[in-house]
Tab-separated table of C-alpha atoms in Angstrom:
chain	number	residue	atom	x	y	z
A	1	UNK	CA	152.243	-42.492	56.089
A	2	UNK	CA	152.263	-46.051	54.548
A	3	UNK	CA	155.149	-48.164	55.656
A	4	UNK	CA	157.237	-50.318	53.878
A	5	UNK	CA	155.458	-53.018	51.723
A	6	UNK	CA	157.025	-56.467	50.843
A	7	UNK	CA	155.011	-59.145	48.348
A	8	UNK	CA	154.516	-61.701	48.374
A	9	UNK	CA	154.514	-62.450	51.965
A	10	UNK	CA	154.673	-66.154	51.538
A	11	UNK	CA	155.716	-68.214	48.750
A	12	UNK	CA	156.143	-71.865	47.838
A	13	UNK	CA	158.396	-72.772	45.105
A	14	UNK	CA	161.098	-75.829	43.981
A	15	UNK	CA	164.304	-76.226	43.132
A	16	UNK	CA	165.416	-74.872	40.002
A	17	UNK	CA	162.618	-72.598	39.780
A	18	UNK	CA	162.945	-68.832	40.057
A	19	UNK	CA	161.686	-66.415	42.004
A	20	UNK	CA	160.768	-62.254	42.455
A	21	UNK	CA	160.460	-60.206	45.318
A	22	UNK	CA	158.692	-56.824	45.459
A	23	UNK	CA	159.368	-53.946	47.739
A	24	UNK	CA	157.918	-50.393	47.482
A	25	UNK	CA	159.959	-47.821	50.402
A	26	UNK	CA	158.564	-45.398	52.305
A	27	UNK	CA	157.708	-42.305	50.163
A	28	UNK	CA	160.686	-40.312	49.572
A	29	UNK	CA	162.942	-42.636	50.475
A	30	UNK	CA	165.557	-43.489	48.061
A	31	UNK	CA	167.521	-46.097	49.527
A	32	UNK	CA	166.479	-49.828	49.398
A	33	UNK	CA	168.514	-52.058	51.083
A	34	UNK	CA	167.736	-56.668	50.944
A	35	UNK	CA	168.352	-59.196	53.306
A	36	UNK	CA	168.224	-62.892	54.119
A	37	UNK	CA	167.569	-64.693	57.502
A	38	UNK	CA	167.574	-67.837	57.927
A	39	UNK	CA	167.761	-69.656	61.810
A	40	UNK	CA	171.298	-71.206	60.656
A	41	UNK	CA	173.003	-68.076	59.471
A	42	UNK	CA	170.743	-65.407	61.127
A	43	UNK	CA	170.609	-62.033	59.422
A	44	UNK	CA	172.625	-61.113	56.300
A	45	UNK	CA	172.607	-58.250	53.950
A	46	UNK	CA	172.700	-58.984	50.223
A	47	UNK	CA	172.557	-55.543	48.292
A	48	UNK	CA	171.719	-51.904	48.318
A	49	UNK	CA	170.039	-50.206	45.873
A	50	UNK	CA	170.310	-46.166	45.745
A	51	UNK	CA	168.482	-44.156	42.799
A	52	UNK	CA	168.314	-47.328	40.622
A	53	UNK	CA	172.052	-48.111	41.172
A	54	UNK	CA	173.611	-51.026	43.078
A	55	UNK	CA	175.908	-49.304	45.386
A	56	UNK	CA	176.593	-52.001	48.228
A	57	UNK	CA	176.647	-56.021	48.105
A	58	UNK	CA	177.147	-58.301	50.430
A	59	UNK	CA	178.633	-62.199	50.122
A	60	UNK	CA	175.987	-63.582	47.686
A	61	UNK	CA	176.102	-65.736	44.668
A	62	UNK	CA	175.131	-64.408	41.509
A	63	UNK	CA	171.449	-65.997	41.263
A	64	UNK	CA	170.868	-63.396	43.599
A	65	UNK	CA	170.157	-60.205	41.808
A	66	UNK	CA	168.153	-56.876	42.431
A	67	UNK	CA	167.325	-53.893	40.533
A	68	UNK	CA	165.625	-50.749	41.774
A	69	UNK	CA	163.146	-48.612	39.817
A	70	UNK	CA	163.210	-44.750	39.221
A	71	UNK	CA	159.863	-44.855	41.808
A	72	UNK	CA	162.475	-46.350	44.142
A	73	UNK	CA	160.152	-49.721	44.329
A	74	UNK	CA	163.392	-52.472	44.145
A	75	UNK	CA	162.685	-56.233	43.079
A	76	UNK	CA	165.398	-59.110	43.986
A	77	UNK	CA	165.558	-62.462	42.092
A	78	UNK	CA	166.928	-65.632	43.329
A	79	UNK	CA	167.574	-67.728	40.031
A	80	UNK	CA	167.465	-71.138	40.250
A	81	UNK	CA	166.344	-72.575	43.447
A	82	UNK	CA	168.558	-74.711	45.961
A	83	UNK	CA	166.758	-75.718	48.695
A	84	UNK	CA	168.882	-73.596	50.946
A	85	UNK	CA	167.074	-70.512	49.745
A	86	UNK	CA	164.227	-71.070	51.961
A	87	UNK	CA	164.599	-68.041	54.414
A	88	UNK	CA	162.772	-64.712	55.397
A	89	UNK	CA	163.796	-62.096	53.092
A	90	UNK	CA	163.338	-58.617	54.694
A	91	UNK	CA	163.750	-55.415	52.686
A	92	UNK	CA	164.177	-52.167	54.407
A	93	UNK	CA	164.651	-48.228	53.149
A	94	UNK	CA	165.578	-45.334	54.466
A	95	UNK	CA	166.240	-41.823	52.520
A	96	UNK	CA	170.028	-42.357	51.953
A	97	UNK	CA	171.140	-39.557	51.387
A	98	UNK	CA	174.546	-39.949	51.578
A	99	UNK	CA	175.939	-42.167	48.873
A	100	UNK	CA	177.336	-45.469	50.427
A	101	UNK	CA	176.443	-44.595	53.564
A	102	UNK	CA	173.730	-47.182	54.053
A	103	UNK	CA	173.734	-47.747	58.238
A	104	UNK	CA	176.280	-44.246	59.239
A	105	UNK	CA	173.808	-41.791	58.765
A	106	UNK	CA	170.047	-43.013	58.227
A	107	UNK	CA	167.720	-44.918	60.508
A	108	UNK	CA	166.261	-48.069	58.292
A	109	UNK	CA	162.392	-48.656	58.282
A	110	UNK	CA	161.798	-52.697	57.556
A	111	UNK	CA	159.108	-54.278	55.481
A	112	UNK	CA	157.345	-57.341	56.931
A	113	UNK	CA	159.250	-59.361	55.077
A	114	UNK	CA	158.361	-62.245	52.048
A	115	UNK	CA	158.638	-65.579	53.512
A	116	UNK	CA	159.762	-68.076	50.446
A	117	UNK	CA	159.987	-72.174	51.165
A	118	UNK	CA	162.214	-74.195	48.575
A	119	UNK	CA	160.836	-77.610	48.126
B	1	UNK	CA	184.678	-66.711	63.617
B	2	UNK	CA	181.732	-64.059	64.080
B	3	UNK	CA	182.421	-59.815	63.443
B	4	UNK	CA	179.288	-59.449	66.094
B	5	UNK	CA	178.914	-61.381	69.406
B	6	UNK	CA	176.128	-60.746	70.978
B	7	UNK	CA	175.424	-62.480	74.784
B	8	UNK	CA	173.509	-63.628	76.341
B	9	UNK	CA	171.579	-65.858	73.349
B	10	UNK	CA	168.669	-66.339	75.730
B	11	UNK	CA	167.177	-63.910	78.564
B	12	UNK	CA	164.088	-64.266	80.526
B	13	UNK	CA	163.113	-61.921	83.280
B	14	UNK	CA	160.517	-61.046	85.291
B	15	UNK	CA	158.346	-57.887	84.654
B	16	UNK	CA	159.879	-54.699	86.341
B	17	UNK	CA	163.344	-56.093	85.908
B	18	UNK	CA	166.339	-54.398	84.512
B	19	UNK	CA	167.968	-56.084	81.511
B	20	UNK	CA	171.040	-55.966	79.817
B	21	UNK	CA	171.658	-57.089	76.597
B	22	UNK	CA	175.954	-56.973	75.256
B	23	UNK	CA	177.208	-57.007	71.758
B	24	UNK	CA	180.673	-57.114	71.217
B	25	UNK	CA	182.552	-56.409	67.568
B	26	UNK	CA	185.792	-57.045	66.221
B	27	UNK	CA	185.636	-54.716	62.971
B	28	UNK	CA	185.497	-50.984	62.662
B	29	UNK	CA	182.378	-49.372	62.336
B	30	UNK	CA	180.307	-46.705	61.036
B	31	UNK	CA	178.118	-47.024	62.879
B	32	UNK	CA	176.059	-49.721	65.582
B	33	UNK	CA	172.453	-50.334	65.660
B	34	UNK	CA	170.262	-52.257	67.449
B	35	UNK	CA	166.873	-53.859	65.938
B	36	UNK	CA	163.930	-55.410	67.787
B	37	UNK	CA	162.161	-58.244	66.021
B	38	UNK	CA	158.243	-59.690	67.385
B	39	UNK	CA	157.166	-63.194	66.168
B	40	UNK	CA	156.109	-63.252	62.541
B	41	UNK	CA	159.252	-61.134	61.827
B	42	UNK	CA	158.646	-57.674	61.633
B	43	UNK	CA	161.939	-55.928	62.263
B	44	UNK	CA	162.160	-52.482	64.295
B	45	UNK	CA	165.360	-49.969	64.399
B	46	UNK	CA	165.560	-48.812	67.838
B	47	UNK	CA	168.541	-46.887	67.881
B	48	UNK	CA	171.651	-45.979	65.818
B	49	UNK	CA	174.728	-45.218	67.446
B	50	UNK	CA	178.524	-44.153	66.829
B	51	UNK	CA	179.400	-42.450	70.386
B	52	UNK	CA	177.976	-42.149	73.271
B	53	UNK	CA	174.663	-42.644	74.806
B	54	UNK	CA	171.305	-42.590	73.247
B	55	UNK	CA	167.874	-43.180	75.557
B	56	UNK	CA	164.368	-43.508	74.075
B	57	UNK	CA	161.607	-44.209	76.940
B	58	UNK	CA	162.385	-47.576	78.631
B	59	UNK	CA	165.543	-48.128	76.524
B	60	UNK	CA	169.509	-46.721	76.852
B	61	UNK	CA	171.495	-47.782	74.337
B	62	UNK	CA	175.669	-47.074	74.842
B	63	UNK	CA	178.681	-47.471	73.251
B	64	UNK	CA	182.174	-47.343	73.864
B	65	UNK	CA	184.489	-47.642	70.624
B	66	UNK	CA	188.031	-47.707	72.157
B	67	UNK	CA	186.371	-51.422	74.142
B	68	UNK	CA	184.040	-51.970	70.361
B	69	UNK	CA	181.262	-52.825	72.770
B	70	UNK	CA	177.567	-51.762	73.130
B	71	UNK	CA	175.037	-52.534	75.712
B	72	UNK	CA	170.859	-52.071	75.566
B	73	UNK	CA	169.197	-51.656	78.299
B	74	UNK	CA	165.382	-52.206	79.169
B	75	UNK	CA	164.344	-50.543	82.498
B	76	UNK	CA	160.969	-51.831	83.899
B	77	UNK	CA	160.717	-54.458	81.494
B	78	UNK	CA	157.601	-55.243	80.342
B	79	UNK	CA	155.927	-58.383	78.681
B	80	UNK	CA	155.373	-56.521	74.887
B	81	UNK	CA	159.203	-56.048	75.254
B	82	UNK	CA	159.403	-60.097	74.954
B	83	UNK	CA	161.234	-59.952	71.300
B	84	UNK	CA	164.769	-60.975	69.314
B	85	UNK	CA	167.275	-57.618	69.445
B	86	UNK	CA	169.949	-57.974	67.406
B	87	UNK	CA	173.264	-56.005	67.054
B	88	UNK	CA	174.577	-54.526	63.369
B	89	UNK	CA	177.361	-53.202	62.459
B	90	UNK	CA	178.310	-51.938	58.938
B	91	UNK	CA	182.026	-51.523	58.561
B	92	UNK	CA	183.232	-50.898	54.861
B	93	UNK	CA	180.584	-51.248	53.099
B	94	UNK	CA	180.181	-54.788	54.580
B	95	UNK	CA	176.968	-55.378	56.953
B	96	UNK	CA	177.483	-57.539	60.177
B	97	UNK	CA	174.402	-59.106	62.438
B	98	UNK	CA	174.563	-60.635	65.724
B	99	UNK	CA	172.784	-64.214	66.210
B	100	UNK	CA	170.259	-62.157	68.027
B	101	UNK	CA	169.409	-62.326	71.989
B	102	UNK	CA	165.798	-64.159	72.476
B	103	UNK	CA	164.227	-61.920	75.181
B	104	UNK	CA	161.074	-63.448	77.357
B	105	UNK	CA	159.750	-61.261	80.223
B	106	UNK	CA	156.898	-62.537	81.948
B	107	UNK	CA	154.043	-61.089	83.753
């Protein structure tokens, strides 16, 4: 059973440029769920994504953005670049079956993460 | 001021030894879990917990919700257990981490 699959796993980039991230869940899994670490602020969530709709955010601006497809494969966006962007940014899904309910009632499987450096 | 404390920051032990890692919250929960990230990033879920007691193998995980505290524990530690756990709590919707305890056990 193929795990979850971020890409890219690294990335350059600079300021003011944009940039997508890919992640396809577990098969069968519905719910997609985004995050950011960084070694200043540690692990934070950004958004969940459940059946293509956005049904939990977290303290973001809005050049973060996500979207989720009806295969369940989701894709973030950071928009415009700050150099304070560079961070690992982990995606994780589990089958969700229980609407808003992202950690209560389903154990998360993680991708490997896309690394992305902000020059 | 941090939802999630988690202590200590750093632990190294010995092989064979028995290790305790804390995480305290000051929010409401859902549910806790605890995660177990290697180098290079790869993040595990080891348990999920909202009462009780869970054990898989080496590893007890508890929780006491009146006290909004909840311990790991590694028995017989090992050197693949070296690794980053980190608490999580998600509390309305909202998602809270712990900084993460930096676990070395050598051989």
């Amino acid at each position: 059973k193929a795990g979850v699959t971020q890409t890219p796993r690294y990335l350059i980039k600079t300021r003011g440029q944009q940039v997508t991230l890919s992640c396809s869940p577990i098969s069968g899994h519905r719910s997609v769920s985004w995050y950011q670490q960084t070694p200043g602020q540690g692990l934070q969530f950004l958004f969940e994504y459940f059946s293509e709709t956005q049904r939990n955010k977290g303290n973001f601006p809005g050049r973060f953005s996500g979207r989720q497809f009806s295969n369940s494969r989701s894709e973030m966006n950071v928009s415009t670049l700050e150099l304070g962007d560079s961070a690992l940014y982990l995606c994780a899904s589990s089958l969700g079956g229980t609407p808003g309910d992202l950690f209560g009632a389903n154990v998360l499987t993680f991708g490997a993460g896309s690394r992305l450096t902000v020059l | 001021k941090n939802e999630v404390e988690q202590s200590p920051q750093n632990l190294t032990a010995q092989e064979g030894e028995f290790i305790t890692i804390n995480c305290s919250y000051s929010v409401g929960i859902s549910a806790l879990h605890w995660l177990q990230q290697h180098p290079g990033g790869g993040i595990v879920s080891l348990f999920m917990l909202s009462s009780g007691k869970k054990k898989h193998g080496r590893l007890i995980a508890t929780i006491n919700i009146q006290e909004k505290h909840s311990s790991l524990h590694i028995t017989a530690s090992h050197p693949r257990d070296s690794a980053v756990y980190i608490c999580a709590v998600r509390w309305e919707n909202q998602f809270y981490f712990g900084t993460g305890t930096s676990l070395t056990v050598i051989p």
